[in-house]
mmCIF file of C-alpha atoms in Angstrom:
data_model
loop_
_atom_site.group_PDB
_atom_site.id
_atom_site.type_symbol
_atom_site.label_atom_id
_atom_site.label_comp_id
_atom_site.label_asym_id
_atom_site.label_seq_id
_atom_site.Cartn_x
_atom_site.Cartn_y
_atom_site.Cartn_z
ATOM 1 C CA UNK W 153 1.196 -3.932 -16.575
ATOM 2 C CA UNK W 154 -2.073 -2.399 -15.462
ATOM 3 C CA UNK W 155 -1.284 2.045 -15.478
ATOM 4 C CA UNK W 156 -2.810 1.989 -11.454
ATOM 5 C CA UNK W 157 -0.293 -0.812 -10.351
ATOM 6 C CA UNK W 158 2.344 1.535 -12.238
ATOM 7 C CA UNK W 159 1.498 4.659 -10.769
ATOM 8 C CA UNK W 160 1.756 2.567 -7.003
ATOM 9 C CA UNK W 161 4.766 1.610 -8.188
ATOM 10 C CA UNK W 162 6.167 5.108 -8.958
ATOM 11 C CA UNK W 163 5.179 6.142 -5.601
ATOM 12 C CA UNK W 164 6.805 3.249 -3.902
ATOM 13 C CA UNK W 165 10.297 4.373 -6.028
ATOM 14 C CA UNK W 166 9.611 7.899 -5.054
ATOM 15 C CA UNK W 167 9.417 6.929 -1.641
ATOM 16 C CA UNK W 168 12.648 5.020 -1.972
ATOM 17 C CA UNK W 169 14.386 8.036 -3.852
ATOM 18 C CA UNK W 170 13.096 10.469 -0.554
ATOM 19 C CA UNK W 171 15.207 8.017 2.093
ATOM 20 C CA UNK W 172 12.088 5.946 3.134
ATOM 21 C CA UNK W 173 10.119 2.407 2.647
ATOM 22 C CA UNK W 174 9.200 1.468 -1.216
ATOM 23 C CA UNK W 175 5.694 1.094 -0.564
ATOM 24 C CA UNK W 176 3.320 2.979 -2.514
ATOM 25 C CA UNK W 177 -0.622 3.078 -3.142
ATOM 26 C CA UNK W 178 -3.131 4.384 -5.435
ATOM 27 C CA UNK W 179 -6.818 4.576 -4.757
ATOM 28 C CA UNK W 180 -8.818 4.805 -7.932
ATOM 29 C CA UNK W 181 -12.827 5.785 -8.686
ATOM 30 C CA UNK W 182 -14.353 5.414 -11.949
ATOM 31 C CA UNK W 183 -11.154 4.941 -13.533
ATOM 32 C CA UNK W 184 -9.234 7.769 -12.277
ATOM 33 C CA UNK W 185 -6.690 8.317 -9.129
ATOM 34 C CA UNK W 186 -8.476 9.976 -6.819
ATOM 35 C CA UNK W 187 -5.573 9.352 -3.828
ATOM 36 C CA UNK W 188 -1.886 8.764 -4.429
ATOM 37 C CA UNK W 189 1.114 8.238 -1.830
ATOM 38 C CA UNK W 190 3.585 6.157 -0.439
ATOM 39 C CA UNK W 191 5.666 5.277 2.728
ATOM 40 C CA UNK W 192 6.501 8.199 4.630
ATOM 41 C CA UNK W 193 7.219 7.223 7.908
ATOM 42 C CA UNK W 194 10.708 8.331 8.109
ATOM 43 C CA UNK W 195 10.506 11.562 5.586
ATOM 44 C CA UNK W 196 7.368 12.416 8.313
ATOM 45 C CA UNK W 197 8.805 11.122 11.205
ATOM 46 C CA UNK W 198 5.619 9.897 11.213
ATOM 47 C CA UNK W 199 3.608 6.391 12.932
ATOM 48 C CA UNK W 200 1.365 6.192 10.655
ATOM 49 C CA UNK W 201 1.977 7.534 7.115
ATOM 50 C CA UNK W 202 2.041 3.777 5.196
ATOM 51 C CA UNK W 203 1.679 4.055 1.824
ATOM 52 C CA UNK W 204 -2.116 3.150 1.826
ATOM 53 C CA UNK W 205 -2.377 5.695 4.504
ATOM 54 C CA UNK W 206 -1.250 8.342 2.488
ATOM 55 C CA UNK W 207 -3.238 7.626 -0.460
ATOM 56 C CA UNK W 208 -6.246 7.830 1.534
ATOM 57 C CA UNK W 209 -5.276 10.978 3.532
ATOM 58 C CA UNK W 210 -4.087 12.723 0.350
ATOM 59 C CA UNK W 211 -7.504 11.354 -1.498
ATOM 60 C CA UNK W 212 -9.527 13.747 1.523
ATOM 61 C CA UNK W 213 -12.942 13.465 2.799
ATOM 62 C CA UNK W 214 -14.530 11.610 0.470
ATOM 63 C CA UNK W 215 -18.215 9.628 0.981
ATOM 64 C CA UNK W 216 -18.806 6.165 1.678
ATOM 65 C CA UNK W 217 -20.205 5.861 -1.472
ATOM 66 C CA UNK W 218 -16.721 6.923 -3.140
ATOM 67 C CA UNK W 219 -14.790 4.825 -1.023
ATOM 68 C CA UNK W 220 -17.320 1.933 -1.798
ATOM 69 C CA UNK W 221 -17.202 2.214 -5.540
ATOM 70 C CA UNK W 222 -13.411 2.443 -5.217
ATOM 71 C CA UNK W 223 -10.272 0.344 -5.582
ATOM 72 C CA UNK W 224 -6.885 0.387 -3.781
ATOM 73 C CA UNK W 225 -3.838 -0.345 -5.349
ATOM 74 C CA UNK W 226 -0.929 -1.588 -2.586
ATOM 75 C CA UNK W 227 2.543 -2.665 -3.768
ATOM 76 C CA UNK W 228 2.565 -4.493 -0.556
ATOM 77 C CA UNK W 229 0.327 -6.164 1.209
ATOM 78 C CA UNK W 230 -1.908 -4.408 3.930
ATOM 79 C CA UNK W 231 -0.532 -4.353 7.306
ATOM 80 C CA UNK W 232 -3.384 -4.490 10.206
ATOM 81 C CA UNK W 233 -3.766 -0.742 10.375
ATOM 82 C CA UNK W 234 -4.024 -0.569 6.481
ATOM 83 C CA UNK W 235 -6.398 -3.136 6.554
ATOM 84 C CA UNK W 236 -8.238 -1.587 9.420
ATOM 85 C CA UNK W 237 -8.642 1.479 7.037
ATOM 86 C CA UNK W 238 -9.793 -0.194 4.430
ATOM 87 C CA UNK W 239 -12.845 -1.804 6.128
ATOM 88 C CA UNK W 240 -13.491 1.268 7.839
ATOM 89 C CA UNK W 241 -13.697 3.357 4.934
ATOM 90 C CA UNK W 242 -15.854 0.244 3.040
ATOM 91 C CA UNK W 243 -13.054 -0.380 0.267
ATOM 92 C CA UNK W 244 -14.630 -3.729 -1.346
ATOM 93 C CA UNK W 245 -11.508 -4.092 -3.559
ATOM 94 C CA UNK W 246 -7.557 -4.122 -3.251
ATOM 95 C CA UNK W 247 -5.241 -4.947 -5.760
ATOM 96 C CA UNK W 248 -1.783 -6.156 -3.539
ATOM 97 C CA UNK W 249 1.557 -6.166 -5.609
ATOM 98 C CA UNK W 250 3.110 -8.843 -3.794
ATOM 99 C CA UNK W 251 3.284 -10.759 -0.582
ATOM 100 C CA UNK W 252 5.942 -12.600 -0.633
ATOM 101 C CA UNK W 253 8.054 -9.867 1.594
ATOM 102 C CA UNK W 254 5.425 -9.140 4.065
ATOM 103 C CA UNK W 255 2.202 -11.225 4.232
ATOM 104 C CA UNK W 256 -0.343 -8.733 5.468
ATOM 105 C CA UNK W 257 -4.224 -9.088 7.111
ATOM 106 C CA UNK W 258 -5.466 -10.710 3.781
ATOM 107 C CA UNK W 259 -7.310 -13.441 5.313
ATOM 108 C CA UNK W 260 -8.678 -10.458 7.668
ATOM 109 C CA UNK W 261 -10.140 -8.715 4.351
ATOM 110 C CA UNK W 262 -11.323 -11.654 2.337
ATOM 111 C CA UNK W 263 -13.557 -12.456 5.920
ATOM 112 C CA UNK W 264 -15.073 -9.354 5.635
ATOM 113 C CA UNK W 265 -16.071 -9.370 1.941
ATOM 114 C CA UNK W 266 -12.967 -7.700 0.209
ATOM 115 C CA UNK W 267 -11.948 -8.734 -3.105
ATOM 116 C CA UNK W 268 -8.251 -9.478 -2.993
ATOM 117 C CA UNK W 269 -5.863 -9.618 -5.912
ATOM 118 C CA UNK W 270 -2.526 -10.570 -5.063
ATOM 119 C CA UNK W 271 -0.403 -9.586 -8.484
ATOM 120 C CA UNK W 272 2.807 -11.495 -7.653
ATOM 121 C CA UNK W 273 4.228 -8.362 -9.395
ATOM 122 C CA UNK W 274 8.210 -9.198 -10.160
ATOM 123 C CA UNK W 275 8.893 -5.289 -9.639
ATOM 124 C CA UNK W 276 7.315 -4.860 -6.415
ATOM 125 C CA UNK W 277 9.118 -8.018 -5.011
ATOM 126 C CA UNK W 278 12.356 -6.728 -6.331
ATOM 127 C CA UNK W 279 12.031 -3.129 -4.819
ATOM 128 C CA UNK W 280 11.166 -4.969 -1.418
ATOM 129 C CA UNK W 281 13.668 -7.130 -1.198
ATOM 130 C CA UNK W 282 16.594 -5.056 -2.284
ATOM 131 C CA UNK W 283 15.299 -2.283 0.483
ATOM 132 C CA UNK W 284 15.183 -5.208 3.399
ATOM 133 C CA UNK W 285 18.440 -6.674 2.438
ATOM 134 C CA UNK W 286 20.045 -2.955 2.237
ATOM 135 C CA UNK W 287 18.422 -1.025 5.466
ATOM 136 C CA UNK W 288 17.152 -4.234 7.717
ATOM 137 C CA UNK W 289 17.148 -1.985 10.617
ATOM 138 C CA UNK W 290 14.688 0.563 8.783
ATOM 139 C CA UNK W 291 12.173 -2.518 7.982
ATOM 140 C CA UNK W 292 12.772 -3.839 11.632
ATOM 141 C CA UNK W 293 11.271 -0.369 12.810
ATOM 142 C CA UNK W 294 7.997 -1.372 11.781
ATOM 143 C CA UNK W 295 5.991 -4.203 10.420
ATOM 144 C CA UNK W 296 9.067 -6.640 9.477
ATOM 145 C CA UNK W 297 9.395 -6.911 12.704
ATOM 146 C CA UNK W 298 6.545 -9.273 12.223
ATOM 147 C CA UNK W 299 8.467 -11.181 9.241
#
């Protein structure tokens, strides 16, 4: 397994380990994690704290250059706000664990000119569905409402 769709991976389990959603990002330049977080909605109390929001706020101010030359790692597929960050901030590529749990804005990104991977990743999927099937009301709280 590719080391970036690992690392999104431990972050998704840390989130689970912490009491929240198993999601977890990465965003990497030249090689190298410059951004790293996961779900913390509920350790936060927070609206807005996705995983891919969290890698981005904990990679800081970076320019659009960076963000350009970079690539996001998502154990889940982008949600609309998610994917409305990553066309702000010019992200040409994400790399999506799975979407078989939550199908995200993908066709939203691939119109605007992102390169989409969509891993199928057997981990992800199994983290996912383990966490809907054991806190449904948690994953109703926010975008599986949607599902």
């Amino acid at each position: 397994m590719d080391e970036f769709m690992q690392a999104a991976i431990d972050e998704a389990r840390k989130g689970l380990e912490e009491g929240g959603i198993p999601i977890g990002s990465v965003l990497v330049h030249q090689g190298r994690i410059i951004g790293r977080g996961h779900n913390r909605r509920v350790q936060q109390g927070s609206a807005i704290l996705h995983g891919e929001m969290d890698a981005l706020e904990n990679a800081g101010r970076q320019s659009a250059s960076v963000y350009a030359a970079s690539t996001l790692y998502t154990t889940l597929s982008p949600c609309a706000m998610c994917s409305g960050a990553i066309l702000l901030y010019g992200i040409k590529r994400v790399i999506v664990g799975e979407n078989q749990t939550f199908m995200g804005e993908e066709e939203l990104l691939r119109s605007r000119g992102v390169a989409l991977d969509v891993q199928h990743n057997e981990a992800c999927i199994t983290l996912m569905k383990n966490f809907i099937a054991a806190r449904p009301e948690l994953w109703n709280e926010d975008i599986g409402r949607q599902v």
